[in-house]
PDB file of C-alpha atoms in Angstrom:
ATOM      1  CA  UNK A   1     170.373  17.413   7.077  1.00  0.00           C
ATOM      2  CA  UNK A   2     166.888  16.612   8.424  1.00  0.00           C
ATOM      3  CA  UNK A   3     165.576  18.980  10.977  1.00  0.00           C
ATOM      4  CA  UNK A   4     164.756  17.162  14.326  1.00  0.00           C
ATOM      5  CA  UNK A   5     161.981  18.466  16.491  1.00  0.00           C
ATOM      6  CA  UNK A   6     162.610  18.823  20.195  1.00  0.00           C
ATOM      7  CA  UNK A   7     160.132  17.104  22.553  1.00  0.00           C
ATOM      8  CA  UNK A   8     157.639  19.495  24.066  1.00  0.00           C
ATOM      9  CA  UNK A   9     157.703  17.668  27.499  1.00  0.00           C
ATOM     10  CA  UNK A  10     160.635  15.873  29.163  1.00  0.00           C
ATOM     11  CA  UNK A  11     159.847  12.168  29.217  1.00  0.00           C
ATOM     12  CA  UNK A  12     160.309  10.245  32.549  1.00  0.00           C
ATOM     13  CA  UNK A  13     162.313   7.055  32.408  1.00  0.00           C
ATOM     14  CA  UNK A  14     159.278   4.931  33.452  1.00  0.00           C
ATOM     15  CA  UNK A  15     157.309   5.693  30.270  1.00  0.00           C
ATOM     16  CA  UNK A  16     157.544   2.733  27.797  1.00  0.00           C
ATOM     17  CA  UNK A  17     159.623   3.226  24.754  1.00  0.00           C
ATOM     18  CA  UNK A  18     156.805   2.959  22.248  1.00  0.00           C
ATOM     19  CA  UNK A  19     154.864   5.780  24.025  1.00  0.00           C
ATOM     20  CA  UNK A  20     157.790   8.245  24.558  1.00  0.00           C
ATOM     21  CA  UNK A  21     156.895  10.364  21.399  1.00  0.00           C
ATOM     22  CA  UNK A  22     153.148  10.460  22.396  1.00  0.00           C
ATOM     23  CA  UNK A  23     154.138  11.601  25.920  1.00  0.00           C
ATOM     24  CA  UNK A  24     156.573  14.256  24.633  1.00  0.00           C
ATOM     25  CA  UNK A  25     154.181  15.827  22.171  1.00  0.00           C
ATOM     26  CA  UNK A  26     150.898  15.903  24.355  1.00  0.00           C
ATOM     27  CA  UNK A  27     149.314  19.256  24.464  1.00  0.00           C
ATOM     28  CA  UNK A  28     149.514  21.348  27.538  1.00  0.00           C
ATOM     29  CA  UNK A  29     151.743  23.529  29.713  1.00  0.00           C
ATOM     30  CA  UNK A  30     153.545  23.201  33.061  1.00  0.00           C
ATOM     31  CA  UNK A  31     151.536  21.757  35.893  1.00  0.00           C
ATOM     32  CA  UNK A  32     151.011  23.876  38.944  1.00  0.00           C
ATOM     33  CA  UNK A  33     152.657  22.624  42.222  1.00  0.00           C
ATOM     34  CA  UNK A  34     149.170  22.642  43.848  1.00  0.00           C
ATOM     35  CA  UNK A  35     147.928  19.912  41.543  1.00  0.00           C
ATOM     36  CA  UNK A  36     147.631  16.521  43.247  1.00  0.00           C
ATOM     37  CA  UNK A  37     149.249  14.932  40.159  1.00  0.00           C
ATOM     38  CA  UNK A  38     152.640  15.864  38.497  1.00  0.00           C
ATOM     39  CA  UNK A  39     154.144  15.022  35.135  1.00  0.00           C
ATOM     40  CA  UNK A  40     154.725  11.252  34.781  1.00  0.00           C
ATOM     41  CA  UNK A  41     152.267  10.257  37.497  1.00  0.00           C
ATOM     42  CA  UNK A  42     150.361   6.987  36.818  1.00  0.00           C
ATOM     43  CA  UNK A  43     146.597   7.648  37.036  1.00  0.00           C
ATOM     44  CA  UNK A  44     143.332   5.927  36.347  1.00  0.00           C
ATOM     45  CA  UNK A  45     139.956   7.371  35.215  1.00  0.00           C
ATOM     46  CA  UNK A  46     137.162   5.014  36.151  1.00  0.00           C
ATOM     47  CA  UNK A  47     134.349   4.717  33.679  1.00  0.00           C
ATOM     48  CA  UNK A  48     130.650   4.111  34.361  1.00  0.00           C
ATOM     49  CA  UNK A  49     127.842   2.790  32.059  1.00  0.00           C
ATOM     50  CA  UNK A  50     125.597   5.803  32.555  1.00  0.00           C
ATOM     51  CA  UNK A  51     128.182   8.308  31.320  1.00  0.00           C
ATOM     52  CA  UNK A  52     128.507   9.812  27.891  1.00  0.00           C
ATOM     53  CA  UNK A  53     130.600   7.704  25.356  1.00  0.00           C
ATOM     54  CA  UNK A  54     134.332   7.925  25.656  1.00  0.00           C
ATOM     55  CA  UNK A  55     136.690   7.847  28.631  1.00  0.00           C
ATOM     56  CA  UNK A  56     133.762   8.670  31.083  1.00  0.00           C
ATOM     57  CA  UNK A  57     132.183   5.399  30.072  1.00  0.00           C
ATOM     58  CA  UNK A  58     135.211   3.154  29.435  1.00  0.00           C
ATOM     59  CA  UNK A  59     137.785   4.456  31.778  1.00  0.00           C
ATOM     60  CA  UNK A  60     141.537   4.350  31.206  1.00  0.00           C
ATOM     61  CA  UNK A  61     144.931   3.971  32.740  1.00  0.00           C
ATOM     62  CA  UNK A  62     147.762   6.367  31.738  1.00  0.00           C
ATOM     63  CA  UNK A  63     150.151   9.042  32.761  1.00  0.00           C
ATOM     64  CA  UNK A  64     149.829  12.789  33.456  1.00  0.00           C
ATOM     65  CA  UNK A  65     151.770  15.007  31.020  1.00  0.00           C
ATOM     66  CA  UNK A  66     150.641  18.743  31.370  1.00  0.00           C
ATOM     67  CA  UNK A  67     147.729  20.978  32.137  1.00  0.00           C
ATOM     68  CA  UNK A  68     145.374  23.081  29.972  1.00  0.00           C
ATOM     69  CA  UNK A  69     143.659  24.824  32.823  1.00  0.00           C
ATOM     70  CA  UNK A  70     143.688  25.290  36.568  1.00  0.00           C
ATOM     71  CA  UNK A  71     142.304  21.801  37.199  1.00  0.00           C
ATOM     72  CA  UNK A  72     142.233  20.140  33.794  1.00  0.00           C
ATOM     73  CA  UNK A  73     145.152  17.833  33.227  1.00  0.00           C
ATOM     74  CA  UNK A  74     146.282  16.162  29.982  1.00  0.00           C
ATOM     75  CA  UNK A  75     148.126  12.907  29.437  1.00  0.00           C
ATOM     76  CA  UNK A  76     148.362   9.700  27.507  1.00  0.00           C
ATOM     77  CA  UNK A  77     146.674   6.412  27.991  1.00  0.00           C
ATOM     78  CA  UNK A  78     148.710   3.106  28.208  1.00  0.00           C
ATOM     79  CA  UNK A  79     147.571   2.740  24.493  1.00  0.00           C
ATOM     80  CA  UNK A  80     149.088   6.126  23.546  1.00  0.00           C
ATOM     81  CA  UNK A  81     145.806   8.024  23.194  1.00  0.00           C
ATOM     82  CA  UNK A  82     145.713  11.641  24.486  1.00  0.00           C
ATOM     83  CA  UNK A  83     143.270  12.615  27.251  1.00  0.00           C
ATOM     84  CA  UNK A  84     142.126  15.681  29.072  1.00  0.00           C
ATOM     85  CA  UNK A  85     140.336  15.284  32.458  1.00  0.00           C
ATOM     86  CA  UNK A  86     139.591  17.274  35.613  1.00  0.00           C
ATOM     87  CA  UNK A  87     142.045  16.118  38.315  1.00  0.00           C
ATOM     88  CA  UNK A  88     138.974  15.346  40.483  1.00  0.00           C
ATOM     89  CA  UNK A  89     138.026  12.529  38.070  1.00  0.00           C
ATOM     90  CA  UNK A  90     141.432  10.852  38.318  1.00  0.00           C
ATOM     91  CA  UNK A  91     142.707   8.308  40.932  1.00  0.00           C
ATOM     92  CA  UNK A  92     146.258   7.177  41.437  1.00  0.00           C
ATOM     93  CA  UNK A  93     146.797   4.061  39.434  1.00  0.00           C
ATOM     94  CA  UNK A  94     147.424   0.920  41.466  1.00  0.00           C
ATOM     95  CA  UNK A  95     144.866   1.697  44.224  1.00  0.00           C
ATOM     96  CA  UNK A  96     142.970  -1.313  45.457  1.00  0.00           C
ATOM     97  CA  UNK A  97     139.655  -1.821  43.608  1.00  0.00           C
ATOM     98  CA  UNK A  98     136.582  -0.614  45.479  1.00  0.00           C
ATOM     99  CA  UNK A  99     134.186  -3.454  45.134  1.00  0.00           C
ATOM    100  CA  UNK A 100     131.126  -1.083  45.603  1.00  0.00           C
ATOM    101  CA  UNK A 101     132.165   1.388  42.888  1.00  0.00           C
ATOM    102  CA  UNK A 102     130.661  -0.674  39.881  1.00  0.00           C
ATOM    103  CA  UNK A 103     132.986   0.937  37.380  1.00  0.00           C
ATOM    104  CA  UNK A 104     133.258  -0.555  33.832  1.00  0.00           C
ATOM    105  CA  UNK A 105     137.023  -0.539  33.668  1.00  0.00           C
ATOM    106  CA  UNK A 106     137.561  -2.772  36.666  1.00  0.00           C
ATOM    107  CA  UNK A 107     134.643  -5.185  36.313  1.00  0.00           C
ATOM    108  CA  UNK A 108     136.920  -8.238  35.776  1.00  0.00           C
ATOM    109  CA  UNK A 109     138.572  -7.365  39.075  1.00  0.00           C
ATOM    110  CA  UNK A 110     135.679  -6.307  41.282  1.00  0.00           C
ATOM    111  CA  UNK A 111     133.016  -8.822  40.174  1.00  0.00           C
ATOM    112  CA  UNK A 112     134.937 -11.938  41.679  1.00  0.00           C
ATOM    113  CA  UNK A 113     135.575  -9.835  44.881  1.00  0.00           C
ATOM    114  CA  UNK A 114     131.921  -8.972  45.276  1.00  0.00           C
ATOM    115  CA  UNK A 115     130.907 -12.717  44.686  1.00  0.00           C
ATOM    116  CA  UNK A 116     133.456 -13.803  47.306  1.00  0.00           C
ATOM    117  CA  UNK A 117     132.145 -11.235  49.725  1.00  0.00           C
ATOM    118  CA  UNK A 118     128.661 -12.647  49.388  1.00  0.00           C
ATOM    119  CA  UNK A 119     129.940 -16.203  49.638  1.00  0.00           C
ATOM    120  CA  UNK A 120     131.499 -15.357  52.979  1.00  0.00           C
ATOM    121  CA  UNK A 121     128.238 -13.749  54.083  1.00  0.00           C
ATOM    122  CA  UNK A 122     126.227 -16.906  52.996  1.00  0.00           C
ATOM    123  CA  UNK A 123     128.728 -19.199  54.803  1.00  0.00           C
ATOM    124  CA  UNK A 124     128.387 -17.110  57.972  1.00  0.00           C
ATOM    125  CA  UNK A 125     124.591 -17.354  57.757  1.00  0.00           C
ATOM    126  CA  UNK A 126     124.145 -13.597  57.235  1.00  0.00           C
ATOM    127  CA  UNK A 127     121.196 -12.323  55.203  1.00  0.00           C
ATOM    128  CA  UNK A 128     122.168 -11.379  51.562  1.00  0.00           C
ATOM    129  CA  UNK A 129     120.892  -8.367  49.760  1.00  0.00           C
ATOM    130  CA  UNK A 130     118.927  -8.614  46.491  1.00  0.00           C
ATOM    131  CA  UNK A 131     122.046  -8.183  44.321  1.00  0.00           C
ATOM    132  CA  UNK A 132     123.706 -11.175  45.843  1.00  0.00           C
ATOM    133  CA  UNK A 133     120.551 -13.321  45.417  1.00  0.00           C
ATOM    134  CA  UNK A 134     120.388 -12.318  41.698  1.00  0.00           C
ATOM    135  CA  UNK A 135     123.987 -13.038  41.002  1.00  0.00           C
ATOM    136  CA  UNK A 136     124.420 -16.190  43.066  1.00  0.00           C
TER     137      UNK A 136
END
């Protein structure tokens, strides 16, 4: 009879079936109740072009699994990749996009919003800033 390993972390029902094993075996220990995020919370890490390569540059969406320090959380991305991030670098997933944040991960969403904002300014006869003139 084959030995079956028990999952390291209980898997919430909202985690997709193909990611359940990645969630269960992610590294880390129990999350402190003081953490702003708990196991299974959907989060997003915004990425910026000036950051070092990796998630700091590309960003990701995923779920919190555990902790490896007082403020360092671990989890999996929606692609099943494991991540470790300070909870201060994370945002709840599903927040409206901030059009002035200029993150790489939300570019397809915020660029049309920025252009629409400047189009409204132009229609109202307001003066545009240099970015609007360069992208118009």
